[in-house]
Amino acid sequence: MQTKQPDITRDKVLEAAFCEIHRSGFQAASIANILASTGLTKGALYHHFPTKQALGLAVVDEVIHRRLDVRFFTPLRQSEQPLETLLGILENIADRAQELVTLGCPLNNLMQEMSPLDPAFKKRLGDVLHAWRESVEIALQLAQGQGDLRPDVDCADAALFIVSAWEGCIGIAKNLQSPEALSVCSRQLQAYIRSLRTT
Amino acid sequence: MQTKQPDITRDKVLEAAFCEIHRSGFQAASIANILASTGLTKGALYHHFPTKQALGLAVVDEVIHRRLDVRFFTPLRQSEQPLETLLGILENIADRAQELVTLGCPLNNLMQEMSPLDPAFKKRLGDVLHAWRESVEIALQLAQGQGDLRPDVDCADAALFIVSAWEGCIGIAKNLQSPEALSVCSRQLQAYIRSLRTT
DNA sequence: ACACATCCATACCGGTCGGTATCTAATACC
DNA sequence: GGTATTAGATACCGACCGGTATGGATGTGT
């Protein structure tokens, strides 16, 4: 039994910061709130992170990126029927609809807020976005190789649009606070993807 | 020649507030910055608007809504070939690409930031969004009546998706700071719309 | 057991925020 | 032309912000 567990403390701060940022955005996220929800103090936070910006960037790299990795990137990469996997992810997202509709996608929230304001955020967020696009693009290419996707489809362009439209759908559903709107949008996006298939 | 022109003062504040909010978001928008860019003082601002929130809501109603009205809603309503008009709007948007890519869509920016935080914002922004969806939906219905659109297309669902995807495309292009990405996305969205046409 | 680095709590700082009270001056009204 | 109302300037307030300096407690290497 140890009274000091630095990495656990760091993780607690990261998790609390992620929640606070998810709720209020980065600029409006309050250090005091983050600390209050963890029971820690400023000494602990500023021992592990030099500035609020560094904390935010760590949230992007270590929380947001990892979550998307587990939920999207890895399943897509490991799939042998990538097109079905992609459609399945969009279909099954209704499970998380309430959470997504309430607060939106953490990645998109931060991109909209911070990309024009802070180059460091823009880069880190762009890296995550790139990983996402790439995983979708590779899935499409694989499907194309298997003959499931029309040969004239530009996989990179389609992947960019799928990710963009997906983020847009979550954003609009967030404003409407409507899980139903999200599933309507999701089905339209699935229709777009199916329109790329070989007939 | 008058030294006091209250409505002109009000418009100057509104315009400056719109720019500041467009640049920094609502919460990070500084009253002091708005006043500095107009040369006015707090006395003028708080004479016309009781709170910062009221100023923000007025920006939504009187600036953002009107701009979208001029650029999108009215052309769509007045068109006799609504599908072509819709596709044309998406195609010609490249003219404003630089501006959109730099700061994003004012409506979407505010929806992402404020809808979960402030019910008043959520309602006003929802009204603008509704007007947008409606104008697209009516255009699709008209096209369907003219036989240009497949009869099995649900115009309301398709309109929701078109608006959502469009906002998503602008948001992603903003992160990438790439007008090219916007036009790629725009073309994919046009392809989706064309896939709804009668063959 | 002693020195040293790590970890974290406390108290405090300057700056900025939105908002208000007060006062002057210009306009509209009769 | 006098009066009430509107328009706008100035000075100021408390609250909160991110960040820092300091000190004490805990673990670690020797």
XYZ file of C-alpha atoms (C1' of nucleotides) in Angstrom:
458
model
C 0.000 0.000 0.000
C 1.449 3.248 -1.163
C 0.166 6.702 -0.365
C 1.672 8.203 -3.508
C 0.897 6.753 -6.915
C 1.959 9.353 -9.439
C 0.732 7.616 -12.589
C -2.657 6.955 -11.055
C -2.894 10.590 -10.087
C -1.973 11.577 -13.615
C -4.657 9.335 -15.053
C -7.245 10.711 -12.683
C -6.432 14.231 -13.818
C -6.538 13.202 -17.470
C -9.908 11.521 -17.122
C -11.423 14.421 -15.203
C -9.983 16.890 -17.711
C -11.465 14.881 -20.560
C -14.915 15.018 -18.983
C -14.709 18.714 -18.191
C -13.472 19.538 -21.691
C -16.102 17.305 -23.215
C -18.747 19.179 -21.279
C -17.602 22.771 -21.563
C -15.018 22.932 -24.310
C -11.329 23.564 -23.734
C -11.293 27.297 -23.196
C -14.230 27.219 -20.814
C -12.910 24.166 -19.010
C -12.026 25.208 -15.492
C -8.902 23.910 -13.807
C -10.676 24.366 -10.508
C -13.554 22.135 -11.639
C -11.201 19.432 -12.806
C -9.408 19.472 -9.491
C -12.633 19.543 -7.509
C -13.919 16.425 -9.263
C -10.717 14.571 -8.463
C -10.142 15.844 -4.953
C -6.645 16.877 -5.937
C -5.060 20.314 -5.855
C -3.130 22.547 -8.182
C 0.162 21.243 -6.908
C -0.661 17.798 -8.248
C -1.887 19.033 -11.612
C 0.956 21.399 -12.327
C 3.455 18.792 -11.221
C 2.343 16.506 -14.065
C 1.400 19.130 -16.662
C 3.230 22.423 -17.158
C 0.244 24.348 -18.546
C -3.452 23.976 -19.275
C -2.601 23.650 -22.950
C -0.286 20.710 -22.269
C -3.077 19.061 -20.307
C -5.460 19.558 -23.207
C -2.987 18.138 -25.709
C -2.427 15.124 -23.464
C -6.190 14.577 -23.366
C -6.219 14.558 -27.164
C -3.321 12.137 -27.475
C -3.937 9.823 -24.576
C -7.697 9.805 -24.086
C -9.458 10.787 -27.288
C -7.065 9.105 -29.688
C -7.096 5.893 -27.691
C -10.871 5.760 -27.450
C -11.301 6.158 -31.188
C -8.608 3.584 -31.705
C -10.455 0.983 -29.704
C -13.880 1.730 -31.126
C -13.129 2.439 -34.776
C -9.601 2.193 -36.078
C -8.680 -1.253 -34.778
C -11.966 -2.979 -35.691
C -11.722 -1.537 -39.190
C -8.133 -2.645 -39.627
C -8.721 -6.151 -38.375
C -11.856 -6.767 -40.367
C -11.880 -9.111 -43.333
C -15.185 -7.698 -44.547
C -14.385 -4.017 -44.065
C -17.445 -2.645 -45.803
C -19.796 -4.640 -43.607
C -17.785 -3.654 -40.551
C -18.031 0.009 -41.501
C -21.768 -0.189 -42.061
C -22.116 -2.140 -38.837
C -20.284 0.513 -36.856
C -22.643 3.172 -38.214
C -25.673 1.021 -37.512
C -24.715 0.007 -34.003
C -23.817 3.522 -32.991
C -27.378 3.928 -31.800
C -26.222 2.300 -28.578
C -24.124 5.312 -27.751
C -26.573 7.740 -29.306
C -27.639 9.319 -26.035
C -24.088 10.150 -25.014
C -23.143 11.428 -28.461
C -26.280 13.517 -28.729
C -25.821 15.058 -25.316
C -22.258 16.252 -25.639
C -21.154 15.476 -29.169
C -17.972 13.904 -30.444
C -15.018 14.973 -28.299
C -12.731 15.110 -31.310
C -15.037 17.232 -33.412
C -15.862 19.535 -30.517
C -12.196 20.313 -30.021
C -11.485 20.668 -33.728
C -14.235 23.203 -34.152
C -13.152 25.177 -31.129
C -9.387 25.020 -31.163
C -8.086 24.438 -34.670
C -8.319 28.071 -35.744
C -6.952 29.322 -32.449
C -3.996 27.110 -31.576
C -1.575 25.476 -34.017
C -0.503 22.860 -31.481
C -4.076 21.698 -31.023
C -4.623 21.844 -34.769
C -1.702 19.492 -35.326
C -2.582 16.940 -32.657
C -6.245 16.902 -33.632
C -5.229 16.652 -37.266
C -3.151 13.585 -36.436
C -6.168 11.861 -34.902
C -8.330 12.850 -37.831
C -5.701 11.537 -40.217
C -5.645 8.179 -38.451
C -9.398 8.018 -38.767
C -9.461 8.888 -42.450
C -6.688 6.409 -43.096
C -8.455 3.544 -41.381
C -11.599 4.192 -43.414
C -9.610 4.634 -46.608
C -7.792 1.340 -46.114
C -11.076 -0.397 -45.418
C -12.495 0.979 -48.663
C -9.392 -0.017 -50.606
C -9.601 -3.524 -49.250
C -13.243 -3.719 -50.229
C -12.315 -2.438 -53.654
C -9.690 -5.141 -53.968
C -12.297 -7.714 -53.040
C -14.587 -6.412 -55.749
C -17.229 -5.108 -53.351
C -16.613 -1.470 -54.205
C -16.880 0.135 -57.615
C -13.438 0.531 -59.209
C -14.052 4.192 -60.077
C -14.443 5.232 -56.441
C -11.634 7.373 -55.047
C -11.160 5.772 -51.656
C -9.365 8.742 -50.122
C -12.071 11.184 -51.183
C -14.849 8.884 -50.057
C -13.155 8.292 -46.705
C -12.817 12.037 -46.144
C -16.483 12.532 -46.904
C -17.627 9.664 -44.702
C -15.740 10.982 -41.697
C -16.855 14.551 -42.388
C -20.493 13.649 -42.836
C -20.399 11.467 -39.752
C -19.084 14.291 -37.609
C -21.639 16.613 -39.144
C -24.471 14.231 -38.312
C -23.395 13.999 -34.687
C -23.129 17.762 -34.486
C -26.584 18.405 -35.862
C -28.111 15.674 -33.722
C -26.449 17.339 -30.747
C -28.218 20.592 -31.490
C -31.518 18.811 -31.966
C -30.791 16.705 -28.872
C -32.366 13.892 -30.809
C -31.069 10.325 -31.016
C -33.688 9.752 -33.707
C -32.135 12.437 -35.900
C -28.786 10.726 -35.477
C -30.109 7.391 -36.654
C -31.877 9.019 -39.593
C -28.602 10.663 -40.590
C -26.705 7.472 -40.009
C -28.998 5.570 -42.355
C -28.572 8.197 -45.062
C -24.817 7.904 -44.720
C -25.115 4.139 -44.988
C -27.152 4.672 -48.152
C -24.330 6.779 -49.552
C -21.810 4.049 -48.783
C -24.028 1.411 -50.348
C -24.299 3.572 -53.463
C -20.553 3.065 -53.873
C -20.888 -0.702 -54.011
C -20.756 -2.804 -57.107
C -24.234 -3.530 -58.345
C -26.174 65.434 -39.350
C -26.799 63.821 -36.025
C -24.300 62.979 -33.351
C -26.422 60.157 -31.976
C -27.740 57.412 -34.228
C -28.883 54.629 -31.964
C -29.802 52.047 -34.599
C -26.511 52.552 -36.398
C -24.688 52.097 -33.114
C -26.656 48.946 -32.481
C -25.764 47.567 -35.890
C -22.111 48.379 -35.384
C -22.126 46.446 -32.121
C -23.946 43.527 -33.732
C -21.519 43.334 -36.623
C -18.475 43.550 -34.371
C -19.934 40.963 -32.024
C -20.592 38.654 -34.961
C -16.964 38.891 -36.054
C -15.580 38.396 -32.575
C -17.860 35.414 -31.936
C -17.040 33.978 -35.333
C -13.352 34.220 -34.495
C -13.287 33.114 -30.863
C -16.600 31.461 -30.104
C -19.233 32.926 -27.840
C -17.806 32.129 -24.434
C -14.326 33.318 -25.347
C -15.653 36.391 -27.134
C -14.545 39.439 -25.190
C -16.867 42.366 -24.661
C -13.805 44.553 -24.445
C -12.604 43.396 -27.876
C -15.977 44.042 -29.431
C -16.045 47.537 -28.008
C -12.454 48.227 -29.007
C -13.152 47.333 -32.636
C -16.116 49.695 -32.725
C -14.661 52.573 -30.727
C -17.668 52.464 -28.437
C -17.831 51.891 -24.712
C -19.706 49.685 -22.330
C -22.358 52.312 -21.790
C -23.396 52.036 -25.438
C -23.418 48.256 -25.487
C -25.313 47.717 -22.279
C -27.809 50.352 -23.304
C -28.840 48.262 -26.313
C -28.314 44.769 -24.884
C -28.986 43.801 -21.277
C -26.468 40.946 -21.150
C -23.791 39.244 -23.208
C -26.191 36.379 -23.799
C -28.801 38.743 -25.255
C -26.155 40.143 -27.567
C -25.235 36.647 -28.704
C -28.864 35.713 -29.331
C -29.348 38.902 -31.331
C -26.334 37.961 -33.439
C -27.949 34.603 -34.159
C -31.302 36.093 -35.087
C -30.295 39.237 -36.869
C -26.928 38.474 -38.437
C -26.501 34.738 -38.914
C -30.108 33.973 -39.804
C -30.261 36.834 -42.278
C -27.023 35.866 -43.978
C -28.159 32.297 -44.510
C -31.488 33.590 -45.709
C -29.894 35.647 -48.428
C -27.385 33.043 -49.514
C -29.377 29.813 -49.228
C -32.984 29.885 -48.174
C -34.320 32.497 -50.552
C -32.512 31.236 -53.685
C -33.758 27.725 -52.935
C -37.337 28.849 -52.439
C -37.425 30.985 -55.549
C -35.843 28.434 -57.841
C -37.872 26.607 -60.440
C -35.162 23.987 -60.856
C -34.434 23.421 -57.187
C -32.163 20.425 -57.612
C -29.890 22.283 -59.992
C -29.925 25.283 -57.693
C -28.940 23.118 -54.741
C -26.109 21.485 -56.640
C -25.055 24.885 -57.909
C -24.868 26.320 -54.419
C -22.619 23.460 -53.345
C -20.459 23.824 -56.432
C -20.070 27.579 -56.272
C -19.249 27.558 -52.597
C -15.618 27.300 -53.570
C -15.687 31.078 -53.918
C -16.128 31.475 -50.200
C -13.969 28.454 -49.417
C -11.140 30.450 -47.897
C -13.400 32.229 -45.445
C -15.275 29.057 -44.523
C -12.074 27.095 -44.087
C -10.492 29.737 -41.908
C -13.247 30.200 -39.367
C -15.952 27.705 -40.221
C -19.682 28.142 -40.463
C -20.898 30.639 -37.842
C -24.070 28.665 -37.262
C -22.353 25.345 -36.777
C -19.660 26.846 -34.580
C -22.277 28.190 -32.205
C -24.360 25.041 -32.259
C -21.400 22.899 -31.307
C -20.357 25.256 -28.545
C -23.589 26.488 -27.037
C -26.401 24.020 -27.624
C -25.493 21.749 -24.726
C -24.783 24.679 -22.432
C -27.601 27.159 -22.936
C -31.246 26.332 -23.761
C -31.903 29.803 -25.140
C -29.070 29.453 -27.635
C -30.195 25.929 -28.429
C -33.665 27.169 -29.334
C -32.593 30.118 -31.472
C -29.955 28.088 -33.283
C -32.472 25.289 -33.712
C -34.850 27.736 -35.373
C -32.213 28.719 -37.912
C -31.348 25.097 -38.512
C -35.008 24.287 -38.985
C -35.388 27.006 -41.595
C -32.414 25.571 -43.417
C -33.689 22.008 -43.352
C -37.095 23.182 -44.449
C -35.807 25.106 -47.432
C -33.828 22.079 -48.604
C -36.737 19.744 -47.931
C -39.129 21.897 -49.955
C -36.635 22.041 -52.794
C -36.394 18.251 -52.779
C -40.165 17.872 -52.670
C -40.553 20.217 -55.595
C -37.974 18.234 -57.549
C -39.810 15.067 -56.637
C -43.042 16.563 -57.934
C -41.279 17.434 -61.168
C -40.103 13.852 -61.499
C -36.417 14.686 -61.059
C -36.129 12.870 -57.734
C -36.865 9.231 -57.073
C -40.301 8.821 -55.512
C -38.990 6.576 -52.727
C -36.734 9.308 -51.314
C -37.803 10.702 -47.948
C -37.248 14.405 -48.517
C -37.129 15.325 -44.847
C -34.531 12.674 -44.058
C -32.453 13.558 -47.085
C -32.604 17.271 -46.251
C -31.444 16.592 -42.714
C -28.529 14.576 -44.000
C -27.548 17.117 -46.627
C -27.408 19.926 -44.103
C -25.603 17.749 -41.553
C -23.027 16.487 -44.023
C -22.468 19.973 -45.344
C -21.737 21.339 -41.890
C -19.498 18.366 -41.223
C -17.537 18.984 -44.396
C -16.934 22.607 -43.488
C -15.849 21.602 -40.008
C -13.347 19.032 -41.192
C -12.008 21.364 -43.862
C -11.566 23.962 -41.148
C -9.365 21.624 -39.176
C -7.374 20.728 -42.264
C -7.318 24.416 -43.240
C -7.751 23.157 -46.759
C -10.084 24.620 -49.377
C -9.249 21.594 -51.512
C -10.617 19.245 -48.870
C -13.806 21.282 -48.853
C -14.288 20.963 -52.577
C -13.533 17.237 -52.447
C -16.192 16.846 -49.770
C -18.574 19.067 -51.651
C -18.281 16.903 -54.743
C -18.967 13.765 -52.734
C -22.069 15.385 -51.305
C -23.160 16.337 -54.801
C -22.655 12.709 -55.809
C -24.943 11.655 -52.973
C -27.624 14.077 -54.143
C -27.298 12.878 -57.724
C -27.707 9.325 -56.498
C -31.197 10.343 -55.394
C -32.194 11.404 -58.879
C -34.336 9.441 -61.253
C -32.175 7.459 -63.623
C 20.280 6.131 8.477
C 20.962 9.903 5.726
C 20.676 12.672 1.506
C 17.976 13.524 -2.331
C 14.395 13.597 -5.761
C 9.574 13.029 -6.444
C 4.931 14.110 -5.293
C 1.441 17.038 -3.895
C -0.988 20.669 -0.706
C -1.511 25.609 0.516
C -1.496 30.333 -0.075
C -1.159 33.821 -3.050
C -0.649 36.779 -7.428
C -1.832 39.738 -11.529
C -5.029 39.948 -15.061
C -9.350 39.597 -17.285
C -14.035 38.753 -17.190
C -19.158 40.419 -17.360
C -21.816 43.700 -15.212
C -23.337 48.179 -12.727
C -23.814 52.902 -10.899
C -23.390 57.390 -12.144
C -23.092 61.233 -14.876
C -23.224 64.109 -19.223
C -25.117 65.263 -23.457
C -28.090 64.925 -27.286
C -32.796 64.263 -28.924
C -37.915 64.169 -28.982
C -42.023 66.028 -27.300
C -45.385 69.582 -26.004
C -38.073 76.854 -25.235
C -38.303 74.137 -21.428
C -38.669 69.261 -20.006
C -38.469 64.302 -20.058
C -36.340 60.562 -22.217
C -32.871 58.303 -24.674
C -27.909 57.549 -25.885
C -23.573 56.851 -24.505
C -19.022 57.723 -21.630
C -16.391 56.747 -17.360
C -15.064 54.622 -13.357
C -15.450 50.903 -10.623
C -16.731 46.192 -8.592
C -16.507 41.225 -7.188
C -15.625 36.821 -9.187
C -12.946 33.825 -11.450
C -9.158 32.643 -14.303
C -4.411 30.265 -15.110
C -0.181 30.134 -12.983
C 3.587 30.298 -9.211
C 6.320 30.125 -4.899
C 6.928 27.657 -1.024
C 6.946 24.051 2.136
C 6.067 19.550 3.858
C 5.426 14.667 3.225
C 6.636 10.434 0.930
C 9.427 7.358 -1.439
C 14.347 6.005 -3.211
C 19.283 5.224 -3.708
C 23.440 4.448 -0.975
